[in-house]
């Protein structure tokens, strides 16, 4: 993958933290997951996660990546258990 392609993907998915966090809320509700489960899986402080999801503070790109990867794992685990 070329660097330009990677930058475009990152910008599209994580360029607007508010949109990303709106999607996180949607995915949590859709899959009946808690913020605490996400924070634990991502290795994040639950109070920071809550502030990000509620729009009080924007997370860093690193933290958005951690949330995204943790959500993928949680959702995959859910699918495997079903």
PDB file of N, CA and C in Angstrom:
ATOM      1  N   UNK A   1       0.850  -1.176   0.000  1.00  0.00           N
ATOM      2  CA  UNK A   1       0.000   0.000   0.000  1.00  0.00           C
ATOM      3  C   UNK A   1       0.893   1.235   0.000  1.00  0.00           C
ATOM      4  N   UNK A   2       0.553   2.161  -0.832  1.00  0.00           N
ATOM      5  CA  UNK A   2       1.332   3.396  -0.917  1.00  0.00           C
ATOM      6  C   UNK A   2       0.981   4.319   0.242  1.00  0.00           C
ATOM      7  N   UNK A   3       1.914   5.144   0.624  1.00  0.00           N
ATOM      8  CA  UNK A   3       1.722   6.065   1.741  1.00  0.00           C
ATOM      9  C   UNK A   3       0.511   6.966   1.488  1.00  0.00           C
ATOM     10  N   UNK A   4       0.368   7.463   0.288  1.00  0.00           N
ATOM     11  CA  UNK A   4      -0.772   8.343  -0.054  1.00  0.00           C
ATOM     12  C   UNK A   4      -2.093   7.622   0.183  1.00  0.00           C
ATOM     13  N   UNK A   5      -2.170   6.353  -0.210  1.00  0.00           N
ATOM     14  CA  UNK A   5      -3.391   5.571  -0.008  1.00  0.00           C
ATOM     15  C   UNK A   5      -3.682   5.408   1.481  1.00  0.00           C
ATOM     16  N   UNK A   6      -2.649   5.136   2.256  1.00  0.00           N
ATOM     17  CA  UNK A   6      -2.807   4.982   3.696  1.00  0.00           C
ATOM     18  C   UNK A   6      -3.266   6.293   4.330  1.00  0.00           C
ATOM     19  N   UNK A   7      -2.678   7.394   3.928  1.00  0.00           N
ATOM     20  CA  UNK A   7      -3.077   8.697   4.455  1.00  0.00           C
ATOM     21  C   UNK A   7      -4.540   8.979   4.124  1.00  0.00           C
ATOM     22  N   UNK A   8      -4.959   8.651   2.920  1.00  0.00           N
ATOM     23  CA  UNK A   8      -6.353   8.854   2.520  1.00  0.00           C
ATOM     24  C   UNK A   8      -7.307   8.013   3.370  1.00  0.00           C
ATOM     25  N   UNK A   9      -6.932   6.772   3.632  1.00  0.00           N
ATOM     26  CA  UNK A   9      -7.761   5.891   4.461  1.00  0.00           C
ATOM     27  C   UNK A   9      -7.876   6.448   5.874  1.00  0.00           C
ATOM     28  N   UNK A  10      -6.756   6.862   6.435  1.00  0.00           N
ATOM     29  CA  UNK A  10      -6.757   7.411   7.795  1.00  0.00           C
ATOM     30  C   UNK A  10      -7.602   8.677   7.852  1.00  0.00           C
ATOM     31  N   UNK A  11      -7.439   9.547   6.879  1.00  0.00           N
ATOM     32  CA  UNK A  11      -8.198  10.796   6.851  1.00  0.00           C
ATOM     33  C   UNK A  11      -9.695  10.527   6.732  1.00  0.00           C
ATOM     34  N   UNK A  12     -10.057   9.573   5.895  1.00  0.00           N
ATOM     35  CA  UNK A  12     -11.470   9.247   5.705  1.00  0.00           C
ATOM     36  C   UNK A  12     -12.082   8.675   6.975  1.00  0.00           C
ATOM     37  N   UNK A  13     -11.381   7.766   7.611  1.00  0.00           N
ATOM     38  CA  UNK A  13     -11.953   7.075   8.778  1.00  0.00           C
ATOM     39  C   UNK A  13     -11.808   7.856  10.076  1.00  0.00           C
ATOM     40  N   UNK A  14     -10.684   8.552  10.250  1.00  0.00           N
ATOM     41  CA  UNK A  14     -10.400   9.183  11.537  1.00  0.00           C
ATOM     42  C   UNK A  14     -10.245  10.708  11.459  1.00  0.00           C
ATOM     43  N   UNK A  15     -10.416  11.281  10.274  1.00  0.00           N
ATOM     44  CA  UNK A  15     -10.180  12.714  10.094  1.00  0.00           C
ATOM     45  C   UNK A  15     -11.125  13.605  10.877  1.00  0.00           C
ATOM     46  N   UNK A  16     -12.341  13.123  11.111  1.00  0.00           N
ATOM     47  CA  UNK A  16     -13.315  13.886  11.884  1.00  0.00           C
ATOM     48  C   UNK A  16     -13.654  13.083  13.132  1.00  0.00           C
ATOM     49  N   UNK A  17     -13.026  13.427  14.265  1.00  0.00           N
ATOM     50  CA  UNK A  17     -13.271  12.651  15.492  1.00  0.00           C
ATOM     51  C   UNK A  17     -14.747  12.574  15.875  1.00  0.00           C
ATOM     52  N   UNK A  18     -15.513  13.646  15.641  1.00  0.00           N
ATOM     53  CA  UNK A  18     -16.927  13.634  16.020  1.00  0.00           C
ATOM     54  C   UNK A  18     -17.690  12.563  15.243  1.00  0.00           C
ATOM     55  N   UNK A  19     -17.411  12.434  13.965  1.00  0.00           N
ATOM     56  CA  UNK A  19     -18.066  11.408  13.151  1.00  0.00           C
ATOM     57  C   UNK A  19     -17.634  10.017  13.595  1.00  0.00           C
ATOM     58  N   UNK A  20     -16.343   9.846  13.824  1.00  0.00           N
ATOM     59  CA  UNK A  20     -15.839   8.549  14.284  1.00  0.00           C
ATOM     60  C   UNK A  20     -16.517   8.163  15.600  1.00  0.00           C
ATOM     61  N   UNK A  21     -16.587   9.097  16.547  1.00  0.00           N
ATOM     62  CA  UNK A  21     -17.166   8.791  17.852  1.00  0.00           C
ATOM     63  C   UNK A  21     -18.669   8.534  17.756  1.00  0.00           C
ATOM     64  N   UNK A  22     -19.320   9.203  16.841  1.00  0.00           N
ATOM     65  CA  UNK A  22     -20.737   8.933  16.596  1.00  0.00           C
ATOM     66  C   UNK A  22     -20.908   7.489  16.121  1.00  0.00           C
ATOM     67  N   UNK A  23     -20.007   7.049  15.265  1.00  0.00           N
ATOM     68  CA  UNK A  23     -20.029   5.659  14.803  1.00  0.00           C
ATOM     69  C   UNK A  23     -19.735   4.691  15.940  1.00  0.00           C
ATOM     70  N   UNK A  24     -18.810   5.047  16.815  1.00  0.00           N
ATOM     71  CA  UNK A  24     -18.495   4.194  17.972  1.00  0.00           C
ATOM     72  C   UNK A  24     -19.746   4.007  18.820  1.00  0.00           C
ATOM     73  N   UNK A  25     -20.457   5.097  19.093  1.00  0.00           N
ATOM     74  CA  UNK A  25     -21.701   5.004  19.872  1.00  0.00           C
ATOM     75  C   UNK A  25     -22.699   4.077  19.180  1.00  0.00           C
ATOM     76  N   UNK A  26     -22.832   4.237  17.887  1.00  0.00           N
ATOM     77  CA  UNK A  26     -23.745   3.410  17.108  1.00  0.00           C
ATOM     78  C   UNK A  26     -23.357   1.937  17.212  1.00  0.00           C
ATOM     79  N   UNK A  27     -22.076   1.639  17.031  1.00  0.00           N
ATOM     80  CA  UNK A  27     -21.603   0.247  17.090  1.00  0.00           C
ATOM     81  C   UNK A  27     -21.789  -0.350  18.485  1.00  0.00           C
ATOM     82  N   UNK A  28     -21.526   0.454  19.519  1.00  0.00           N
ATOM     83  CA  UNK A  28     -21.736  -0.038  20.884  1.00  0.00           C
ATOM     84  C   UNK A  28     -23.198  -0.423  21.087  1.00  0.00           C
ATOM     85  N   UNK A  29     -24.108   0.470  20.681  1.00  0.00           N
ATOM     86  CA  UNK A  29     -25.543   0.184  20.840  1.00  0.00           C
ATOM     87  C   UNK A  29     -25.977  -0.998  19.979  1.00  0.00           C
ATOM     88  N   UNK A  30     -25.527  -1.015  18.756  1.00  0.00           N
ATOM     89  CA  UNK A  30     -25.918  -2.067  17.813  1.00  0.00           C
ATOM     90  C   UNK A  30     -25.500  -3.453  18.297  1.00  0.00           C
ATOM     91  N   UNK A  31     -24.339  -3.528  18.915  1.00  0.00           N
ATOM     92  CA  UNK A  31     -23.800  -4.825  19.354  1.00  0.00           C
ATOM     93  C   UNK A  31     -23.967  -5.053  20.855  1.00  0.00           C
ATOM     94  N   UNK A  32     -24.726  -4.166  21.504  1.00  0.00           N
ATOM     95  CA  UNK A  32     -25.010  -4.284  22.941  1.00  0.00           C
ATOM     96  C   UNK A  32     -23.728  -4.417  23.766  1.00  0.00           C
ATOM     97  N   UNK A  33     -22.767  -3.536  23.454  1.00  0.00           N
ATOM     98  CA  UNK A  33     -21.507  -3.505  24.184  1.00  0.00           C
ATOM     99  C   UNK A  33     -21.477  -2.271  25.078  1.00  0.00           C
ATOM    100  N   UNK A  34     -20.758  -2.358  26.168  1.00  0.00           N
ATOM    101  CA  UNK A  34     -20.666  -1.223  27.084  1.00  0.00           C
ATOM    102  C   UNK A  34     -19.378  -0.439  26.835  1.00  0.00           C
ATOM    103  N   UNK A  35     -19.401   0.799  27.277  1.00  0.00           N
ATOM    104  CA  UNK A  35     -18.193   1.611  27.213  1.00  0.00           C
ATOM    105  C   UNK A  35     -17.099   0.972  28.061  1.00  0.00           C
ATOM    106  N   UNK A  36     -17.480   0.393  29.184  1.00  0.00           N
ATOM    107  CA  UNK A  36     -16.500  -0.250  30.067  1.00  0.00           C
ATOM    108  C   UNK A  36     -15.825  -1.428  29.364  1.00  0.00           C
ATOM    109  N   UNK A  37     -16.599  -2.219  28.626  1.00  0.00           N
ATOM    110  CA  UNK A  37     -16.015  -3.342  27.886  1.00  0.00           C
ATOM    111  C   UNK A  37     -15.038  -2.831  26.832  1.00  0.00           C
ATOM    112  N   UNK A  38     -15.422  -1.762  26.141  1.00  0.00           N
ATOM    113  CA  UNK A  38     -14.546  -1.191  25.122  1.00  0.00           C
ATOM    114  C   UNK A  38     -13.276  -0.635  25.747  1.00  0.00           C
ATOM    115  N   UNK A  39     -13.424   0.112  26.840  1.00  0.00           N
ATOM    116  CA  UNK A  39     -12.252   0.689  27.506  1.00  0.00           C
ATOM    117  C   UNK A  39     -11.300  -0.406  27.968  1.00  0.00           C
ATOM    118  N   UNK A  40     -11.855  -1.459  28.537  1.00  0.00           N
ATOM    119  CA  UNK A  40     -11.037  -2.569  29.024  1.00  0.00           C
ATOM    120  C   UNK A  40     -10.299  -3.248  27.879  1.00  0.00           C
ATOM    121  N   UNK A  41     -11.010  -3.533  26.792  1.00  0.00           N
ATOM    122  CA  UNK A  41     -10.404  -4.211  25.641  1.00  0.00           C
ATOM    123  C   UNK A  41      -9.333  -3.349  24.978  1.00  0.00           C
ATOM    124  N   UNK A  42      -9.551  -2.032  24.977  1.00  0.00           N
ATOM    125  CA  UNK A  42      -8.614  -1.117  24.321  1.00  0.00           C
ATOM    126  C   UNK A  42      -7.478  -0.685  25.237  1.00  0.00           C
ATOM    127  N   UNK A  43      -7.588  -1.005  26.530  1.00  0.00           N
ATOM    128  CA  UNK A  43      -6.563  -0.578  27.480  1.00  0.00           C
ATOM    129  C   UNK A  43      -6.623   0.919  27.754  1.00  0.00           C
ATOM    130  N   UNK A  44      -7.850   1.459  27.722  1.00  0.00           N
ATOM    131  CA  UNK A  44      -8.042   2.891  27.933  1.00  0.00           C
ATOM    132  C   UNK A  44      -8.735   3.143  29.262  1.00  0.00           C
ATOM    133  N   UNK A  45      -8.543   4.332  29.792  1.00  0.00           N
ATOM    134  CA  UNK A  45      -9.224   4.736  31.018  1.00  0.00           C
ATOM    135  C   UNK A  45     -10.708   4.944  30.697  1.00  0.00           C
ATOM    136  N   UNK A  46     -11.610   4.294  31.436  1.00  0.00           N
ATOM    137  CA  UNK A  46     -13.039   4.427  31.146  1.00  0.00           C
ATOM    138  C   UNK A  46     -13.556   5.870  31.210  1.00  0.00           C
ATOM    139  N   UNK A  47     -13.023   6.662  32.123  1.00  0.00           N
ATOM    140  CA  UNK A  47     -13.499   8.052  32.222  1.00  0.00           C
ATOM    141  C   UNK A  47     -13.068   8.869  31.007  1.00  0.00           C
ATOM    142  N   UNK A  48     -11.873   8.601  30.472  1.00  0.00           N
ATOM    143  CA  UNK A  48     -11.445   9.281  29.250  1.00  0.00           C
ATOM    144  C   UNK A  48     -12.333   8.866  28.084  1.00  0.00           C
ATOM    145  N   UNK A  49     -12.603   7.576  27.971  1.00  0.00           N
ATOM    146  CA  UNK A  49     -13.468   7.086  26.897  1.00  0.00           C
ATOM    147  C   UNK A  49     -14.831   7.755  26.966  1.00  0.00           C
ATOM    148  N   UNK A  50     -15.380   7.874  28.159  1.00  0.00           N
ATOM    149  CA  UNK A  50     -16.681   8.512  28.323  1.00  0.00           C
ATOM    150  C   UNK A  50     -16.637   9.972  27.877  1.00  0.00           C
ATOM    151  N   UNK A  51     -15.589  10.688  28.234  1.00  0.00           N
ATOM    152  CA  UNK A  51     -15.461  12.097  27.815  1.00  0.00           C
ATOM    153  C   UNK A  51     -15.355  12.211  26.298  1.00  0.00           C
ATOM    154  N   UNK A  52     -14.645  11.284  25.669  1.00  0.00           N
ATOM    155  CA  UNK A  52     -14.521  11.317  24.211  1.00  0.00           C
ATOM    156  C   UNK A  52     -15.864  11.037  23.555  1.00  0.00           C
ATOM    157  N   UNK A  53     -16.530   9.977  24.002  1.00  0.00           N
ATOM    158  CA  UNK A  53     -17.789   9.576  23.384  1.00  0.00           C
ATOM    159  C   UNK A  53     -18.870  10.638  23.578  1.00  0.00           C
ATOM    160  N   UNK A  54     -18.823  11.336  24.693  1.00  0.00           N
ATOM    161  CA  UNK A  54     -19.820  12.371  24.945  1.00  0.00           C
ATOM    162  C   UNK A  54     -19.413  13.737  24.403  1.00  0.00           C
ATOM    163  N   UNK A  55     -18.324  13.789  23.655  1.00  0.00           N
ATOM    164  CA  UNK A  55     -17.944  15.008  22.956  1.00  0.00           C
ATOM    165  C   UNK A  55     -17.300  16.094  23.788  1.00  0.00           C
ATOM    166  N   UNK A  56     -16.844  15.771  24.984  1.00  0.00           N
ATOM    167  CA  UNK A  56     -16.205  16.783  25.825  1.00  0.00           C
ATOM    168  C   UNK A  56     -14.765  17.064  25.394  1.00  0.00           C
ATOM    169  N   UNK A  57     -14.099  16.034  24.892  1.00  0.00           N
ATOM    170  CA  UNK A  57     -12.704  16.129  24.460  1.00  0.00           C
ATOM    171  C   UNK A  57     -12.531  15.214  23.252  1.00  0.00           C
ATOM    172  N   UNK A  58     -11.714  15.637  22.298  1.00  0.00           N
ATOM    173  CA  UNK A  58     -11.440  14.794  21.135  1.00  0.00           C
ATOM    174  C   UNK A  58     -10.258  13.882  21.429  1.00  0.00           C
ATOM    175  N   UNK A  59     -10.380  12.599  21.102  1.00  0.00           N
ATOM    176  CA  UNK A  59      -9.267  11.668  21.324  1.00  0.00           C
ATOM    177  C   UNK A  59      -8.178  11.871  20.268  1.00  0.00           C
ATOM    178  N   UNK A  60      -7.000  11.415  20.602  1.00  0.00           N
ATOM    179  CA  UNK A  60      -5.898  11.436  19.632  1.00  0.00           C
ATOM    180  C   UNK A  60      -6.129  10.348  18.589  1.00  0.00           C
ATOM    181  N   UNK A  61      -5.401  10.431  17.501  1.00  0.00           N
ATOM    182  CA  UNK A  61      -5.480   9.403  16.465  1.00  0.00           C
ATOM    183  C   UNK A  61      -5.120   8.045  17.060  1.00  0.00           C
ATOM    184  N   UNK A  62      -4.103   8.011  17.888  1.00  0.00           N
ATOM    185  CA  UNK A  62      -3.694   6.753  18.524  1.00  0.00           C
ATOM    186  C   UNK A  62      -4.854   6.135  19.303  1.00  0.00           C
ATOM    187  N   UNK A  63      -5.563   6.948  20.073  1.00  0.00           N
ATOM    188  CA  UNK A  63      -6.671   6.418  20.864  1.00  0.00           C
ATOM    189  C   UNK A  63      -7.855   5.999  19.998  1.00  0.00           C
ATOM    190  N   UNK A  64      -8.076   6.710  18.890  1.00  0.00           N
ATOM    191  CA  UNK A  64      -9.128   6.284  17.970  1.00  0.00           C
ATOM    192  C   UNK A  64      -8.774   4.930  17.362  1.00  0.00           C
ATOM    193  N   UNK A  65      -7.505   4.734  17.017  1.00  0.00           N
ATOM    194  CA  UNK A  65      -7.069   3.442  16.475  1.00  0.00           C
ATOM    195  C   UNK A  65      -7.239   2.333  17.508  1.00  0.00           C
ATOM    196  N   UNK A  66      -6.902   2.622  18.764  1.00  0.00           N
ATOM    197  CA  UNK A  66      -7.073   1.628  19.825  1.00  0.00           C
ATOM    198  C   UNK A  66      -8.544   1.248  19.989  1.00  0.00           C
ATOM    199  N   UNK A  67      -9.428   2.248  19.962  1.00  0.00           N
ATOM    200  CA  UNK A  67     -10.865   1.975  20.078  1.00  0.00           C
ATOM    201  C   UNK A  67     -11.355   1.139  18.901  1.00  0.00           C
ATOM    202  N   UNK A  68     -10.936   1.516  17.710  1.00  0.00           N
ATOM    203  CA  UNK A  68     -11.375   0.828  16.500  1.00  0.00           C
ATOM    204  C   UNK A  68     -10.954  -0.641  16.527  1.00  0.00           C
ATOM    205  N   UNK A  69      -9.709  -0.894  16.859  1.00  0.00           N
ATOM    206  CA  UNK A  69      -9.211  -2.273  16.915  1.00  0.00           C
ATOM    207  C   UNK A  69      -9.910  -3.073  18.006  1.00  0.00           C
ATOM    208  N   UNK A  70     -10.137  -2.438  19.158  1.00  0.00           N
ATOM    209  CA  UNK A  70     -10.815  -3.123  20.261  1.00  0.00           C
ATOM    210  C   UNK A  70     -12.252  -3.459  19.887  1.00  0.00           C
ATOM    211  N   UNK A  71     -12.936  -2.532  19.223  1.00  0.00           N
ATOM    212  CA  UNK A  71     -14.303  -2.796  18.777  1.00  0.00           C
ATOM    213  C   UNK A  71     -14.341  -3.970  17.801  1.00  0.00           C
ATOM    214  N   UNK A  72     -13.408  -4.002  16.893  1.00  0.00           N
ATOM    215  CA  UNK A  72     -13.346  -5.120  15.941  1.00  0.00           C
ATOM    216  C   UNK A  72     -13.194  -6.451  16.682  1.00  0.00           C
ATOM    217  N   UNK A  73     -12.300  -6.483  17.666  1.00  0.00           N
ATOM    218  CA  UNK A  73     -12.096  -7.724  18.431  1.00  0.00           C
ATOM    219  C   UNK A  73     -13.366  -8.122  19.184  1.00  0.00           C
ATOM    220  N   UNK A  74     -14.004  -7.145  19.848  1.00  0.00           N
ATOM    221  CA  UNK A  74     -15.210  -7.429  20.619  1.00  0.00           C
ATOM    222  C   UNK A  74     -16.343  -7.940  19.724  1.00  0.00           C
ATOM    223  N   UNK A  75     -16.501  -7.302  18.580  1.00  0.00           N
ATOM    224  CA  UNK A  75     -17.558  -7.712  17.652  1.00  0.00           C
ATOM    225  C   UNK A  75     -17.260  -9.085  17.066  1.00  0.00           C
ATOM    226  N   UNK A  76     -15.997  -9.329  16.704  1.00  0.00           N
ATOM    227  CA  UNK A  76     -15.603 -10.649  16.196  1.00  0.00           C
ATOM    228  C   UNK A  76     -15.840 -11.741  17.244  1.00  0.00           C
ATOM    229  N   UNK A  77     -15.486 -11.457  18.505  1.00  0.00           N
ATOM    230  CA  UNK A  77     -15.697 -12.422  19.584  1.00  0.00           C
ATOM    231  C   UNK A  77     -17.179 -12.732  19.749  1.00  0.00           C
ATOM    232  N   UNK A  78     -18.005 -11.684  19.613  1.00  0.00           N
ATOM    233  CA  UNK A  78     -19.450 -11.857  19.714  1.00  0.00           C
ATOM    234  C   UNK A  78     -19.970 -12.778  18.613  1.00  0.00           C
ATOM    235  N   UNK A  79     -19.476 -12.564  17.403  1.00  0.00           N
ATOM    236  CA  UNK A  79     -19.906 -13.366  16.259  1.00  0.00           C
ATOM    237  C   UNK A  79     -19.494 -14.830  16.429  1.00  0.00           C
ATOM    238  N   UNK A  80     -18.278 -15.043  16.936  1.00  0.00           N
ATOM    239  CA  UNK A  80     -17.788 -16.406  17.137  1.00  0.00           C
ATOM    240  C   UNK A  80     -18.576 -17.132  18.216  1.00  0.00           C
ATOM    241  N   UNK A  81     -19.028 -16.391  19.227  1.00  0.00           N
ATOM    242  CA  UNK A  81     -19.795 -16.997  20.331  1.00  0.00           C
ATOM    243  C   UNK A  81     -21.211 -17.346  19.901  1.00  0.00           C
ATOM    244  N   UNK A  82     -21.698 -16.699  18.853  1.00  0.00           N
ATOM    245  CA  UNK A  82     -23.091 -16.933  18.419  1.00  0.00           C
ATOM    246  C   UNK A  82     -23.247 -18.225  17.647  1.00  0.00           C
TER     247      UNK A  82
END
